[in-house]
Amino acid sequence: MSETEEVEEKDNSFIKIVSRNHPIFKNRGSILYSMQNGKLNAEKLPTVPDNVIICDGCNELIKDEEVGLLMLEPNRCWGTQCKNCRVEHFSELPVVRE
């Protein structure tokens, strides 16, 4: 391949519709990593309640029984999307129901 040829990347993204009771929303905790004085610190943040699901697009609380997950690949979830954000920003993506 010459330097002038471009490689076309295939977009594998799709929206996966799951129940708000899906295991991905259970026991969600985060760890905040930081460096202090040349040492790596790990601080465990409070667990997010299972029933609190926030849209990663608009930061609104998702109250629907079904939640859209923006999947970059089959096993790689980028985040949650409410119905409005799915329509406004991701309407061209295929939708898969679990």
mmCIF file of N, CA and C in Angstrom:
data_model
loop_
_atom_site.group_PDB
_atom_site.id
_atom_site.type_symbol
_atom_site.label_atom_id
_atom_site.label_comp_id
_atom_site.label_asym_id
_atom_site.label_seq_id
_atom_site.Cartn_x
_atom_site.Cartn_y
_atom_site.Cartn_z
ATOM 1 N N MET A 1 0.850 -1.166 0.000
ATOM 2 C CA MET A 1 0.000 0.000 0.000
ATOM 3 C C MET A 1 0.902 1.237 0.000
ATOM 4 N N SER A 2 0.580 2.194 -0.846
ATOM 5 C CA SER A 2 1.383 3.412 -0.904
ATOM 6 C C SER A 2 0.982 4.369 0.209
ATOM 7 N N GLU A 3 1.815 5.384 0.427
ATOM 8 C CA GLU A 3 1.548 6.353 1.491
ATOM 9 C C GLU A 3 0.289 7.161 1.240
ATOM 10 N N THR A 4 -0.095 7.295 -0.018
ATOM 11 C CA THR A 4 -1.265 8.123 -0.345
ATOM 12 C C THR A 4 -2.580 7.365 -0.226
ATOM 13 N N GLU A 5 -2.520 6.049 -0.165
ATOM 14 C CA GLU A 5 -3.747 5.267 -0.029
ATOM 15 C C GLU A 5 -4.256 5.345 1.404
ATOM 16 N N GLU A 6 -5.543 5.538 1.529
ATOM 17 C CA GLU A 6 -6.148 5.593 2.856
ATOM 18 C C GLU A 6 -6.813 4.263 3.169
ATOM 19 N N VAL A 7 -6.687 3.865 4.408
ATOM 20 C CA VAL A 7 -7.347 2.650 4.860
ATOM 21 C C VAL A 7 -8.700 3.057 5.425
ATOM 22 N N GLU A 8 -9.746 2.481 4.882
ATOM 23 C CA GLU A 8 -11.085 2.795 5.371
ATOM 24 C C GLU A 8 -11.380 1.935 6.591
ATOM 25 N N GLU A 9 -11.659 2.601 7.703
ATOM 26 C CA GLU A 9 -11.976 1.876 8.923
ATOM 27 C C GLU A 9 -13.459 1.548 8.941
ATOM 28 N N LYS A 10 -13.770 0.341 9.322
ATOM 29 C CA LYS A 10 -15.161 -0.084 9.404
ATOM 30 C C LYS A 10 -15.713 0.293 10.775
ATOM 31 N N ASP A 11 -16.869 0.927 10.777
ATOM 32 C CA ASP A 11 -17.524 1.301 12.030
ATOM 33 C C ASP A 11 -18.420 0.146 12.462
ATOM 34 N N ASN A 12 -18.088 -0.462 13.584
ATOM 35 C CA ASN A 12 -18.871 -1.585 14.103
ATOM 36 C C ASN A 12 -19.882 -1.145 15.153
ATOM 37 N N SER A 13 -20.083 0.154 15.303
ATOM 38 C CA SER A 13 -20.965 0.671 16.351
ATOM 39 C C SER A 13 -22.419 0.297 16.099
ATOM 40 N N PHE A 14 -23.142 0.107 17.197
ATOM 41 C CA PHE A 14 -24.575 -0.146 17.131
ATOM 42 C C PHE A 14 -25.188 0.201 18.475
ATOM 43 N N ILE A 15 -26.502 0.292 18.506
ATOM 44 C CA ILE A 15 -27.231 0.523 19.747
ATOM 45 C C ILE A 15 -27.797 -0.811 20.208
ATOM 46 N N LYS A 16 -27.515 -1.167 21.437
ATOM 47 C CA LYS A 16 -28.034 -2.400 22.030
ATOM 48 C C LYS A 16 -29.090 -2.004 23.056
ATOM 49 N N ILE A 17 -30.312 -2.484 22.877
ATOM 50 C CA ILE A 17 -31.403 -2.180 23.797
ATOM 51 C C ILE A 17 -31.459 -3.277 24.857
ATOM 52 N N VAL A 18 -31.346 -2.869 26.121
ATOM 53 C CA VAL A 18 -31.365 -3.820 27.237
ATOM 54 C C VAL A 18 -32.374 -3.358 28.286
ATOM 55 N N SER A 19 -32.745 -4.266 29.157
ATOM 56 C CA SER A 19 -33.615 -3.940 30.285
ATOM 57 C C SER A 19 -32.831 -3.104 31.293
ATOM 58 N N ARG A 20 -33.523 -2.231 31.997
ATOM 59 C CA ARG A 20 -32.854 -1.451 33.044
ATOM 60 C C ARG A 20 -32.378 -2.367 34.182
ATOM 61 N N ASN A 21 -32.825 -3.634 34.184
ATOM 62 C CA ASN A 21 -32.376 -4.618 35.179
ATOM 63 C C ASN A 21 -31.185 -5.443 34.676
ATOM 64 N N HIS A 22 -30.614 -5.057 33.562
ATOM 65 C CA HIS A 22 -29.472 -5.759 32.967
ATOM 66 C C HIS A 22 -28.299 -5.767 33.961
ATOM 67 N N PRO A 23 -27.521 -6.842 33.986
ATOM 68 C CA PRO A 23 -26.383 -6.939 34.915
ATOM 69 C C PRO A 23 -25.361 -5.802 34.788
ATOM 70 N N ILE A 24 -25.294 -5.142 33.646
ATOM 71 C CA ILE A 24 -24.329 -4.045 33.477
ATOM 72 C C ILE A 24 -24.599 -2.898 34.447
ATOM 73 N N PHE A 25 -25.847 -2.811 34.946
ATOM 74 C CA PHE A 25 -26.214 -1.731 35.863
ATOM 75 C C PHE A 25 -26.152 -2.147 37.334
ATOM 76 N N LYS A 26 -25.664 -3.341 37.624
ATOM 77 C CA LYS A 26 -25.587 -3.841 38.999
ATOM 78 C C LYS A 26 -24.200 -3.606 39.586
ATOM 79 N N ASN A 27 -24.173 -3.212 40.847
ATOM 80 C CA ASN A 27 -22.910 -3.062 41.598
ATOM 81 C C ASN A 27 -21.864 -2.242 40.846
ATOM 82 N N ARG A 28 -22.272 -1.078 40.363
ATOM 83 C CA ARG A 28 -21.355 -0.221 39.597
ATOM 84 C C ARG A 28 -20.536 0.645 40.538
ATOM 85 N N GLY A 29 -19.282 0.388 40.550
ATOM 86 C CA GLY A 29 -18.362 1.190 41.337
ATOM 87 C C GLY A 29 -17.265 1.715 40.437
ATOM 88 N N SER A 30 -16.551 2.699 40.903
ATOM 89 C CA SER A 30 -15.456 3.273 40.127
ATOM 90 C C SER A 30 -14.242 3.435 41.022
ATOM 91 N N ILE A 31 -13.099 3.423 40.380
ATOM 92 C CA ILE A 31 -11.852 3.679 41.085
ATOM 93 C C ILE A 31 -11.192 4.876 40.418
ATOM 94 N N LEU A 32 -10.846 5.866 41.214
ATOM 95 C CA LEU A 32 -10.177 7.065 40.725
ATOM 96 C C LEU A 32 -8.683 6.891 40.955
ATOM 97 N N TYR A 33 -7.925 6.896 39.871
ATOM 98 C CA TYR A 33 -6.477 6.751 39.966
ATOM 99 C C TYR A 33 -5.831 8.125 39.856
ATOM 100 N N SER A 34 -4.821 8.368 40.679
ATOM 101 C CA SER A 34 -4.085 9.631 40.627
ATOM 102 C C SER A 34 -2.636 9.382 41.039
ATOM 103 N N MET A 35 -1.795 10.352 40.710
ATOM 104 C CA MET A 35 -0.386 10.288 41.103
ATOM 105 C C MET A 35 -0.139 11.356 42.155
ATOM 106 N N GLN A 36 0.514 10.965 43.246
ATOM 107 C CA GLN A 36 0.907 11.914 44.282
ATOM 108 C C GLN A 36 2.310 11.559 44.740
ATOM 109 N N ASN A 37 3.190 12.536 44.642
ATOM 110 C CA ASN A 37 4.586 12.343 45.047
ATOM 111 C C ASN A 37 5.218 11.134 44.365
ATOM 112 N N GLY A 38 4.893 10.941 43.086
ATOM 113 C CA GLY A 38 5.469 9.847 42.321
ATOM 114 C C GLY A 38 4.866 8.488 42.604
ATOM 115 N N LYS A 39 3.810 8.429 43.407
ATOM 116 C CA LYS A 39 3.173 7.151 43.730
ATOM 117 C C LYS A 39 1.759 7.128 43.165
ATOM 118 N N LEU A 40 1.362 5.975 42.688
ATOM 119 C CA LEU A 40 0.017 5.785 42.155
ATOM 120 C C LEU A 40 -0.951 5.539 43.306
ATOM 121 N N ASN A 41 -1.990 6.335 43.377
ATOM 122 C CA ASN A 41 -3.036 6.164 44.388
ATOM 123 C C ASN A 41 -4.306 5.682 43.714
ATOM 124 N N ALA A 42 -5.010 4.795 44.380
ATOM 125 C CA ALA A 42 -6.301 4.313 43.897
ATOM 126 C C ALA A 42 -7.331 4.571 44.985
ATOM 127 N N GLU A 43 -8.350 5.347 44.636
ATOM 128 C CA GLU A 43 -9.402 5.684 45.592
ATOM 129 C C GLU A 43 -10.726 5.124 45.085
ATOM 130 N N LYS A 44 -11.328 4.264 45.882
ATOM 131 C CA LYS A 44 -12.612 3.683 45.501
ATOM 132 C C LYS A 44 -13.714 4.712 45.739
ATOM 133 N N LEU A 45 -14.513 4.958 44.706
ATOM 134 C CA LEU A 45 -15.620 5.905 44.797
ATOM 135 C C LEU A 45 -16.893 5.175 45.199
ATOM 136 N N PRO A 46 -17.877 5.888 45.719
ATOM 137 C CA PRO A 46 -19.127 5.232 46.137
ATOM 138 C C PRO A 46 -19.795 4.491 44.977
ATOM 139 N N THR A 47 -20.452 3.393 45.309
ATOM 140 C CA THR A 47 -21.177 2.605 44.318
ATOM 141 C C THR A 47 -22.418 3.361 43.864
ATOM 142 N N VAL A 48 -22.696 3.303 42.568
ATOM 143 C CA VAL A 48 -23.892 3.937 42.007
ATOM 144 C C VAL A 48 -25.080 3.010 42.269
ATOM 145 N N PRO A 49 -26.190 3.530 42.793
ATOM 146 C CA PRO A 49 -27.370 2.680 43.002
ATOM 147 C C PRO A 49 -27.828 2.041 41.685
ATOM 148 N N ASP A 50 -28.264 0.780 41.765
ATOM 149 C CA ASP A 50 -28.653 0.029 40.569
ATOM 150 C C ASP A 50 -29.754 0.718 39.765
ATOM 151 N N ASN A 51 -30.651 1.441 40.430
ATOM 152 C CA ASN A 51 -31.785 2.035 39.717
ATOM 153 C C ASN A 51 -31.481 3.419 39.150
ATOM 154 N N VAL A 52 -30.269 3.927 39.337
ATOM 155 C CA VAL A 52 -29.893 5.231 38.790
ATOM 156 C C VAL A 52 -29.118 5.005 37.493
ATOM 157 N N ILE A 53 -29.751 5.388 36.375
ATOM 158 C CA ILE A 53 -29.123 5.249 35.060
ATOM 159 C C ILE A 53 -29.178 6.622 34.396
ATOM 160 N N ILE A 54 -28.027 7.157 34.073
ATOM 161 C CA ILE A 54 -27.902 8.494 33.499
ATOM 162 C C ILE A 54 -27.465 8.379 32.040
ATOM 163 N N CYS A 55 -28.074 9.180 31.174
ATOM 164 C CA CYS A 55 -27.683 9.230 29.768
ATOM 165 C C CYS A 55 -26.308 9.878 29.660
ATOM 166 N N ASP A 56 -25.399 9.225 28.957
ATOM 167 C CA ASP A 56 -24.061 9.780 28.769
ATOM 168 C C ASP A 56 -24.041 10.879 27.716
ATOM 169 N N GLY A 57 -25.155 11.076 27.017
ATOM 170 C CA GLY A 57 -25.240 12.141 26.026
ATOM 171 C C GLY A 57 -25.703 13.458 26.614
ATOM 172 N N CYS A 58 -26.785 13.419 27.400
ATOM 173 C CA CYS A 58 -27.385 14.660 27.917
ATOM 174 C C CYS A 58 -27.401 14.739 29.441
ATOM 175 N N ASN A 59 -26.950 13.688 30.111
ATOM 176 C CA ASN A 59 -26.893 13.623 31.579
ATOM 177 C C ASN A 59 -28.260 13.613 32.254
ATOM 178 N N GLU A 60 -29.301 13.255 31.511
ATOM 179 C CA GLU A 60 -30.638 13.141 32.094
ATOM 180 C C GLU A 60 -30.814 11.744 32.689
ATOM 181 N N LEU A 61 -31.629 11.661 33.725
ATOM 182 C CA LEU A 61 -31.966 10.380 34.337
ATOM 183 C C LEU A 61 -32.822 9.579 33.363
ATOM 184 N N ILE A 62 -32.464 8.328 33.116
ATOM 185 C CA ILE A 62 -33.246 7.447 32.242
ATOM 186 C C ILE A 62 -34.199 6.664 33.124
ATOM 187 N N LYS A 63 -35.504 6.862 32.904
ATOM 188 C CA LYS A 63 -36.525 6.203 33.715
ATOM 189 C C LYS A 63 -37.225 5.080 32.960
ATOM 190 N N ASP A 64 -36.952 4.945 31.665
ATOM 191 C CA ASP A 64 -37.599 3.927 30.836
ATOM 192 C C ASP A 64 -37.180 2.524 31.261
ATOM 193 N N GLU A 65 -38.031 1.552 30.949
ATOM 194 C CA GLU A 65 -37.710 0.152 31.249
ATOM 195 C C GLU A 65 -36.618 -0.381 30.328
ATOM 196 N N GLU A 66 -36.510 0.199 29.132
ATOM 197 C CA GLU A 66 -35.462 -0.202 28.195
ATOM 198 C C GLU A 66 -34.435 0.916 28.090
ATOM 199 N N VAL A 67 -33.172 0.513 28.019
ATOM 200 C CA VAL A 67 -32.068 1.469 27.977
ATOM 201 C C VAL A 67 -31.208 1.154 26.760
ATOM 202 N N GLY A 68 -30.787 2.193 26.051
ATOM 203 C CA GLY A 68 -29.902 2.009 24.903
ATOM 204 C C GLY A 68 -28.444 2.090 25.322
ATOM 205 N N LEU A 69 -27.675 1.112 24.898
ATOM 206 C CA LEU A 69 -26.228 1.120 25.129
ATOM 207 C C LEU A 69 -25.542 1.393 23.800
ATOM 208 N N LEU A 70 -24.674 2.383 23.749
ATOM 209 C CA LEU A 70 -23.892 2.635 22.547
ATOM 210 C C LEU A 70 -22.707 1.680 22.574
ATOM 211 N N MET A 71 -22.744 0.712 21.674
ATOM 212 C CA MET A 71 -21.709 -0.311 21.611
ATOM 213 C C MET A 71 -20.734 0.043 20.487
ATOM 214 N N LEU A 72 -19.454 0.122 20.796
ATOM 215 C CA LEU A 72 -18.447 0.395 19.775
ATOM 216 C C LEU A 72 -18.080 -0.880 19.036
ATOM 217 N N GLU A 73 -18.181 -2.007 19.726
ATOM 218 C CA GLU A 73 -17.973 -3.349 19.193
ATOM 219 C C GLU A 73 -18.870 -4.260 20.011
ATOM 220 N N PRO A 74 -19.049 -5.513 19.611
ATOM 221 C CA PRO A 74 -19.982 -6.378 20.344
ATOM 222 C C PRO A 74 -19.754 -6.472 21.848
ATOM 223 N N ASN A 75 -18.531 -6.389 22.314
ATOM 224 C CA ASN A 75 -18.263 -6.502 23.752
ATOM 225 C C ASN A 75 -17.641 -5.239 24.328
ATOM 226 N N ARG A 76 -17.888 -4.100 23.693
ATOM 227 C CA ARG A 76 -17.274 -2.845 24.149
ATOM 228 C C ARG A 76 -18.320 -1.735 24.204
ATOM 229 N N CYS A 77 -18.862 -1.533 25.395
ATOM 230 C CA CYS A 77 -19.901 -0.527 25.608
ATOM 231 C C CYS A 77 -19.258 0.828 25.879
ATOM 232 N N TRP A 78 -19.682 1.855 25.134
ATOM 233 C CA TRP A 78 -19.191 3.208 25.374
ATOM 234 C C TRP A 78 -19.994 3.887 26.465
ATOM 235 N N GLY A 79 -21.321 3.678 26.456
ATOM 236 C CA GLY A 79 -22.151 4.322 27.465
ATOM 237 C C GLY A 79 -23.629 4.180 27.163
ATOM 238 N N THR A 80 -24.435 4.804 28.001
ATOM 239 C CA THR A 80 -25.889 4.734 27.869
ATOM 240 C C THR A 80 -26.404 5.919 27.063
ATOM 241 N N GLN A 81 -27.535 5.703 26.384
ATOM 242 C CA GLN A 81 -28.165 6.750 25.588
ATOM 243 C C GLN A 81 -29.670 6.715 25.827
ATOM 244 N N CYS A 82 -30.252 7.882 26.133
ATOM 245 C CA CYS A 82 -31.705 7.970 26.266
ATOM 246 C C CYS A 82 -32.326 7.951 24.865
ATOM 247 N N LYS A 83 -33.647 7.823 24.798
ATOM 248 C CA LYS A 83 -34.326 7.783 23.496
ATOM 249 C C LYS A 83 -34.045 9.035 22.678
ATOM 250 N N ASN A 84 -34.105 10.199 23.308
ATOM 251 C CA ASN A 84 -33.888 11.455 22.576
ATOM 252 C C ASN A 84 -32.487 11.530 21.973
ATOM 253 N N CYS A 85 -31.475 11.163 22.732
ATOM 254 C CA CYS A 85 -30.099 11.210 22.220
ATOM 255 C C CYS A 85 -29.875 10.161 21.136
ATOM 256 N N ARG A 86 -30.505 8.988 21.290
ATOM 257 C CA ARG A 86 -30.391 7.957 20.246
ATOM 258 C C ARG A 86 -30.925 8.487 18.932
ATOM 259 N N VAL A 87 -32.093 9.130 18.971
ATOM 260 C CA VAL A 87 -32.715 9.652 17.752
ATOM 261 C C VAL A 87 -31.897 10.810 17.185
ATOM 262 N N GLU A 88 -31.470 11.722 18.049
ATOM 263 C CA GLU A 88 -30.777 12.923 17.585
ATOM 264 C C GLU A 88 -29.365 12.652 17.082
ATOM 265 N N HIS A 89 -28.637 11.751 17.748
ATOM 266 C CA HIS A 89 -27.219 11.582 17.428
ATOM 267 C C HIS A 89 -26.852 10.240 16.792
ATOM 268 N N PHE A 90 -27.676 9.219 16.979
ATOM 269 C CA PHE A 90 -27.274 7.880 16.545
ATOM 270 C C PHE A 90 -28.345 7.161 15.731
ATOM 271 N N SER A 91 -29.221 7.904 15.072
ATOM 272 C CA SER A 91 -30.327 7.281 14.339
ATOM 273 C C SER A 91 -29.849 6.431 13.163
ATOM 274 N N GLU A 92 -28.626 6.667 12.679
ATOM 275 C CA GLU A 92 -28.109 5.891 11.548
ATOM 276 C C GLU A 92 -27.544 4.534 11.977
ATOM 277 N N LEU A 93 -27.370 4.326 13.277
ATOM 278 C CA LEU A 93 -26.793 3.061 13.749
ATOM 279 C C LEU A 93 -27.846 1.967 13.822
ATOM 280 N N PRO A 94 -27.442 0.728 13.537
ATOM 281 C CA PRO A 94 -28.384 -0.383 13.706
ATOM 282 C C PRO A 94 -28.756 -0.552 15.177
ATOM 283 N N VAL A 95 -29.967 -1.037 15.414
ATOM 284 C CA VAL A 95 -30.463 -1.272 16.771
ATOM 285 C C VAL A 95 -30.646 -2.770 16.955
ATOM 286 N N VAL A 96 -30.085 -3.297 18.042
ATOM 287 C CA VAL A 96 -30.174 -4.721 18.369
ATOM 288 C C VAL A 96 -30.837 -4.843 19.732
ATOM 289 N N ARG A 97 -31.836 -5.683 19.828
ATOM 290 C CA ARG A 97 -32.492 -5.919 21.123
ATOM 291 C C ARG A 97 -31.903 -7.167 21.759
ATOM 292 N N GLU A 98 -31.645 -7.062 23.051
ATOM 293 C CA GLU A 98 -31.115 -8.239 23.751
ATOM 294 C C GLU A 98 -32.253 -9.090 24.237
#
